[in-house]
Amino acid sequence: DAGITQSPRHKVTETGTPVTLRCHQTENHRYMYWYRQDPGHGLRLIHYSYGVKDTDKGEVSDGYSVSRSKTEDFLLTLESATSSQTSVYFCAISAENSSPLHFGNGTRLTVT
Amino acid sequence: EDQVTQSPEALRLQEGESSSLNCSYTVSGLRGLFWYRQDPGKGPEFLFTLYSAGEEKEKERLKATLTKKESFLHITAPKPEDSATYLCAVVGGSNYKLTFGKGTLLTVNP
């Protein structure tokens, strides 16, 4: 299994509070991604990174920000959580931009 | 805009009953089509990459094929442990972002 650790695995938070999810990899891969998975929508890209301090938006980036200060860590922040951000969040990594993605086991976030 | 449609949404088979899952796609300049398997509570697990029409890949009871418009995941003599959601994704053109389908939930009964 690819060395990807997501933390926390589960979190319940209240509307309006900030939340940060962490993804840590041990593969030294250049590309890192944050996806959310919701019933009826499949996996949707939030943000991705193509190197330290290099990030770009995906298709559902509103309300989310990311940071990558080290190759191994990619943080996803919800500045002010809303109920619509209740979802399962997956981090993924790849060696190159057209290489297969390898996923972590997800963080289940509930915003009440 | 890249699009991926998977069918059926759900498929129930008896152990040993072979079948196929479909992934239809619309993409400008296909760079790769990917198949993943996802078990409940886990992240997707990479199975195959296909790059050009006519290409085939096999792994145990699974075989993936690719045409210019669709891909099939053939499952031969499935076992209950093959039960999972199977996801298809494409990447195309100058956009290196994957577009995923919504998946097919496969249940194999003993």
Tab-separated table of C-alpha atoms in Angstrom:
chain	number	residue	atom	x	y	z
A	1	ASP	CA	0.000	0.000	0.000
A	2	ALA	CA	1.150	3.530	-0.797
A	3	GLY	CA	2.321	5.318	2.353
A	4	ILE	CA	-0.505	7.795	2.804
A	5	THR	CA	-1.891	8.740	6.197
A	6	GLN	CA	-4.908	10.950	6.655
A	7	SER	CA	-5.793	12.517	9.989
A	8	PRO	CA	-8.145	12.611	11.672
A	9	ARG	CA	-10.116	9.630	10.347
A	10	HIS	CA	-13.367	10.984	11.760
A	11	LYS	CA	-14.391	14.454	12.880
A	12	VAL	CA	-17.603	16.102	13.962
A	13	THR	CA	-17.635	19.879	14.068
A	14	GLU	CA	-20.110	22.703	14.267
A	15	THR	CA	-21.124	25.104	11.532
A	16	GLY	CA	-18.845	28.130	11.389
A	17	THR	CA	-15.800	26.530	12.972
A	18	PRO	CA	-12.477	26.146	11.149
A	19	VAL	CA	-11.299	22.620	10.332
A	20	THR	CA	-7.959	21.357	9.042
A	21	LEU	CA	-7.437	17.920	7.572
A	22	ARG	CA	-3.950	16.518	7.137
A	23	CYS	CA	-2.444	14.229	4.535
A	24	HIS	CA	1.018	12.793	5.055
A	25	GLN	CA	2.903	10.702	2.467
A	26	THR	CA	6.105	8.730	2.684
A	27	GLU	CA	6.508	8.106	-1.082
A	28	ASN	CA	8.167	11.444	-1.946
A	29	HIS	CA	5.633	11.928	-4.766
A	30	ARG	CA	5.426	15.361	-6.364
A	31	TYR	CA	1.654	15.523	-6.853
A	32	MET	CA	-0.915	15.544	-4.066
A	33	TYR	CA	-4.683	15.921	-4.307
A	34	TRP	CA	-7.738	16.459	-2.140
A	35	TYR	CA	-11.042	14.928	-3.247
A	36	ARG	CA	-14.457	14.757	-1.661
A	37	GLN	CA	-16.828	11.853	-2.199
A	38	ASP	CA	-20.583	12.237	-1.880
A	39	PRO	CA	-23.461	9.919	-2.822
A	40	GLY	CA	-24.666	10.693	-6.328
A	41	HIS	CA	-21.604	12.775	-7.181
A	42	GLY	CA	-18.661	10.445	-7.079
A	43	LEU	CA	-15.196	11.765	-6.453
A	44	ARG	CA	-14.667	15.471	-7.087
A	45	LEU	CA	-11.359	17.311	-7.017
A	46	ILE	CA	-11.078	20.153	-4.491
A	47	HIS	CA	-7.457	21.272	-4.804
A	48	TYR	CA	-4.196	19.767	-5.895
A	49	SER	CA	-0.487	20.462	-5.525
A	50	TYR	CA	2.300	19.969	-8.050
A	51	GLY	CA	5.122	20.813	-5.674
A	52	VAL	CA	6.002	22.550	-2.438
A	53	LYS	CA	4.038	25.792	-2.254
A	54	ASP	CA	2.556	25.116	-5.723
A	55	THR	CA	-1.188	24.532	-5.624
A	56	ASP	CA	-4.190	24.965	-7.885
A	57	LYS	CA	-7.968	24.745	-7.694
A	58	GLY	CA	-10.135	21.819	-8.678
A	59	GLU	CA	-13.789	21.755	-9.634
A	60	VAL	CA	-15.225	22.290	-6.120
A	61	SER	CA	-12.715	24.593	-4.430
A	62	ASP	CA	-15.075	27.234	-2.983
A	63	GLY	CA	-14.864	27.319	0.823
A	64	TYR	CA	-11.582	25.377	0.920
A	65	SER	CA	-7.922	26.347	1.045
A	66	VAL	CA	-4.773	24.248	0.988
A	67	SER	CA	-1.141	24.517	1.918
A	68	ARG	CA	1.938	22.469	1.173
A	69	SER	CA	5.056	23.590	3.011
A	70	LYS	CA	6.810	20.212	2.760
A	71	THR	CA	6.788	17.506	0.108
A	72	GLU	CA	5.230	15.006	2.483
A	73	ASP	CA	2.370	17.103	3.898
A	74	PHE	CA	-0.738	18.568	2.244
A	75	LEU	CA	-3.268	20.353	4.419
A	76	LEU	CA	-6.904	21.064	3.583
A	77	THR	CA	-8.603	23.847	5.547
A	78	LEU	CA	-12.262	24.681	5.782
A	79	GLU	CA	-12.154	28.266	7.038
A	80	SER	CA	-15.757	28.255	8.242
A	81	ALA	CA	-17.389	24.846	7.966
A	82	THR	CA	-20.897	24.538	6.516
A	83	SER	CA	-23.302	21.589	6.500
A	84	SER	CA	-22.763	21.213	2.734
A	85	GLN	CA	-19.149	20.296	3.492
A	86	THR	CA	-20.227	17.151	5.319
A	87	SER	CA	-18.504	14.495	3.238
A	88	VAL	CA	-15.736	11.939	3.058
A	89	TYR	CA	-12.443	13.551	2.114
A	90	PHE	CA	-9.721	11.603	0.337
A	91	CYS	CA	-6.120	12.537	-0.198
A	92	ALA	CA	-4.293	11.077	-3.177
A	93	ILE	CA	-0.745	11.147	-4.484
A	94	SER	CA	0.940	10.498	-7.821
A	95	ALA	CA	4.491	10.510	-9.078
A	96	GLU	CA	3.650	12.299	-12.340
A	97	ASN	CA	0.618	14.238	-13.528
A	98	SER	CA	-0.689	11.391	-15.689
A	99	SER	CA	0.338	8.562	-13.369
A	100	PRO	CA	-2.235	6.550	-11.440
A	101	LEU	CA	-3.394	8.137	-8.206
A	102	HIS	CA	-3.005	6.291	-4.930
A	103	PHE	CA	-5.491	7.166	-2.236
A	104	GLY	CA	-5.525	7.360	1.523
A	105	ASN	CA	-8.360	5.819	3.526
A	106	GLY	CA	-10.252	9.049	3.954
A	107	THR	CA	-11.548	11.397	6.637
A	108	ARG	CA	-15.248	11.362	7.403
A	109	LEU	CA	-16.262	14.917	8.308
A	110	THR	CA	-19.666	15.782	9.746
A	111	VAL	CA	-20.661	19.426	10.118
A	112	THR	CA	-23.642	19.878	12.445
B	1	GLU	CA	-15.633	19.093	-20.343
B	2	ASP	CA	-14.612	15.483	-19.732
B	3	GLN	CA	-17.451	13.126	-18.849
B	4	VAL	CA	-17.533	9.574	-17.549
B	5	THR	CA	-20.669	7.441	-17.285
B	6	GLN	CA	-20.617	4.029	-15.644
B	7	SER	CA	-23.268	1.352	-16.004
B	8	PRO	CA	-24.970	-0.364	-14.430
B	9	GLU	CA	-25.127	1.558	-11.143
B	10	ALA	CA	-25.429	-1.742	-9.287
B	11	LEU	CA	-24.924	-5.363	-10.307
B	12	ARG	CA	-25.679	-8.468	-8.337
B	13	LEU	CA	-24.086	-11.768	-9.452
B	14	GLN	CA	-23.944	-15.291	-8.207
B	15	GLU	CA	-20.505	-16.701	-7.503
B	16	GLY	CA	-19.047	-17.940	-10.779
B	17	GLU	CA	-21.411	-15.875	-12.948
B	18	SER	CA	-19.241	-13.826	-15.319
B	19	SER	CA	-20.266	-10.328	-16.390
B	20	SER	CA	-18.977	-6.928	-17.525
B	21	LEU	CA	-19.065	-3.379	-16.240
B	22	ASN	CA	-19.160	-0.463	-18.669
B	23	CYS	CA	-17.431	2.906	-18.615
B	24	SER	CA	-18.369	5.333	-21.390
B	25	TYR	CA	-16.326	8.479	-21.699
B	26	THR	CA	-16.083	11.767	-23.549
B	27	VAL	CA	-12.672	13.387	-23.442
B	28	SER	CA	-10.553	15.513	-25.715
B	29	GLY	CA	-7.338	13.602	-26.343
B	30	LEU	CA	-7.375	10.662	-23.956
B	31	ARG	CA	-4.158	10.396	-21.958
B	32	GLY	CA	-5.290	7.502	-19.807
B	33	LEU	CA	-8.263	5.586	-18.458
B	34	PHE	CA	-8.033	4.186	-14.951
B	35	TRP	CA	-9.981	1.509	-13.096
B	36	TYR	CA	-10.180	1.475	-9.318
B	37	ARG	CA	-11.783	-0.769	-6.746
B	38	GLN	CA	-13.243	0.718	-3.558
B	39	ASP	CA	-14.249	-1.247	-0.477
B	40	PRO	CA	-16.571	0.284	2.150
B	41	GLY	CA	-14.732	2.688	4.449
B	42	LYS	CA	-11.575	2.596	2.331
B	43	GLY	CA	-9.983	4.722	-0.345
B	44	PRO	CA	-10.022	3.640	-3.990
B	45	GLU	CA	-7.409	1.035	-4.871
B	46	PHE	CA	-5.739	1.295	-8.270
B	47	LEU	CA	-6.333	-1.642	-10.642
B	48	PHE	CA	-5.417	-0.744	-14.233
B	49	THR	CA	-4.358	2.008	-16.605
B	50	LEU	CA	-5.270	1.845	-20.299
B	51	TYR	CA	-3.799	4.330	-22.750
B	52	SER	CA	-5.016	3.520	-26.249
B	53	ALA	CA	-7.864	1.786	-28.059
B	54	GLY	CA	-7.327	-1.942	-28.341
B	55	GLU	CA	-5.276	-2.175	-25.180
B	56	GLU	CA	-6.135	-4.862	-22.614
B	57	LYS	CA	-4.919	-5.501	-19.064
B	58	GLU	CA	-5.565	-8.499	-16.813
B	59	LYS	CA	-5.285	-9.185	-13.121
B	60	GLU	CA	-6.605	-12.417	-11.632
B	61	ARG	CA	-10.331	-12.572	-12.518
B	62	LEU	CA	-10.431	-9.029	-13.937
B	63	LYS	CA	-9.762	-7.929	-17.498
B	64	ALA	CA	-10.026	-4.332	-18.702
B	65	THR	CA	-10.435	-3.379	-22.346
B	66	LEU	CA	-10.548	-0.028	-24.119
B	67	THR	CA	-12.161	1.339	-27.275
B	68	LYS	CA	-12.331	4.926	-28.498
B	69	LYS	CA	-15.563	5.545	-26.611
B	70	GLU	CA	-15.727	3.093	-23.737
B	71	SER	CA	-13.980	0.652	-21.495
B	72	PHE	CA	-15.181	-2.650	-20.112
B	73	LEU	CA	-14.176	-4.384	-16.929
B	74	HIS	CA	-14.820	-8.076	-17.441
B	75	ILE	CA	-15.151	-10.227	-14.342
B	76	THR	CA	-14.684	-13.942	-14.934
B	77	ALA	CA	-16.049	-16.452	-12.415
B	78	PRO	CA	-16.346	-13.845	-9.642
B	79	LYS	CA	-16.005	-14.685	-5.968
B	80	PRO	CA	-17.682	-12.951	-3.003
B	81	GLU	CA	-14.410	-11.136	-2.257
B	82	ASP	CA	-14.778	-9.325	-5.592
B	83	SER	CA	-17.732	-7.445	-4.115
B	84	ALA	CA	-16.876	-3.735	-4.126
B	85	THR	CA	-17.558	-0.490	-5.955
B	86	TYR	CA	-15.614	-0.222	-9.191
B	87	LEU	CA	-14.677	3.273	-10.347
B	88	CYS	CA	-13.568	4.450	-13.764
B	89	ALA	CA	-11.676	7.697	-14.389
B	90	VAL	CA	-10.159	9.479	-17.379
B	91	VAL	CA	-7.540	12.135	-17.914
B	92	GLY	CA	-7.312	13.950	-21.206
B	93	GLY	CA	-5.911	16.803	-23.220
B	94	SER	CA	-3.831	19.419	-21.460
B	95	ASN	CA	-5.915	19.021	-18.303
B	96	TYR	CA	-4.148	16.514	-16.117
B	97	LYS	CA	-7.002	16.235	-13.681
B	98	LEU	CA	-8.892	12.961	-13.379
B	99	THR	CA	-12.614	12.885	-14.012
B	100	PHE	CA	-14.336	10.037	-12.180
B	101	GLY	CA	-17.532	8.190	-12.921
B	102	LYS	CA	-19.999	7.492	-10.120
B	103	GLY	CA	-19.094	3.829	-9.940
B	104	THR	CA	-20.727	0.418	-10.179
B	105	LEU	CA	-21.557	-1.384	-6.945
B	106	LEU	CA	-20.858	-5.074	-7.521
B	107	THR	CA	-22.245	-7.687	-5.145
B	108	VAL	CA	-21.256	-11.330	-5.594
B	109	ASN	CA	-23.384	-13.775	-3.639
B	110	PRO	CA	-21.970	-17.148	-2.552
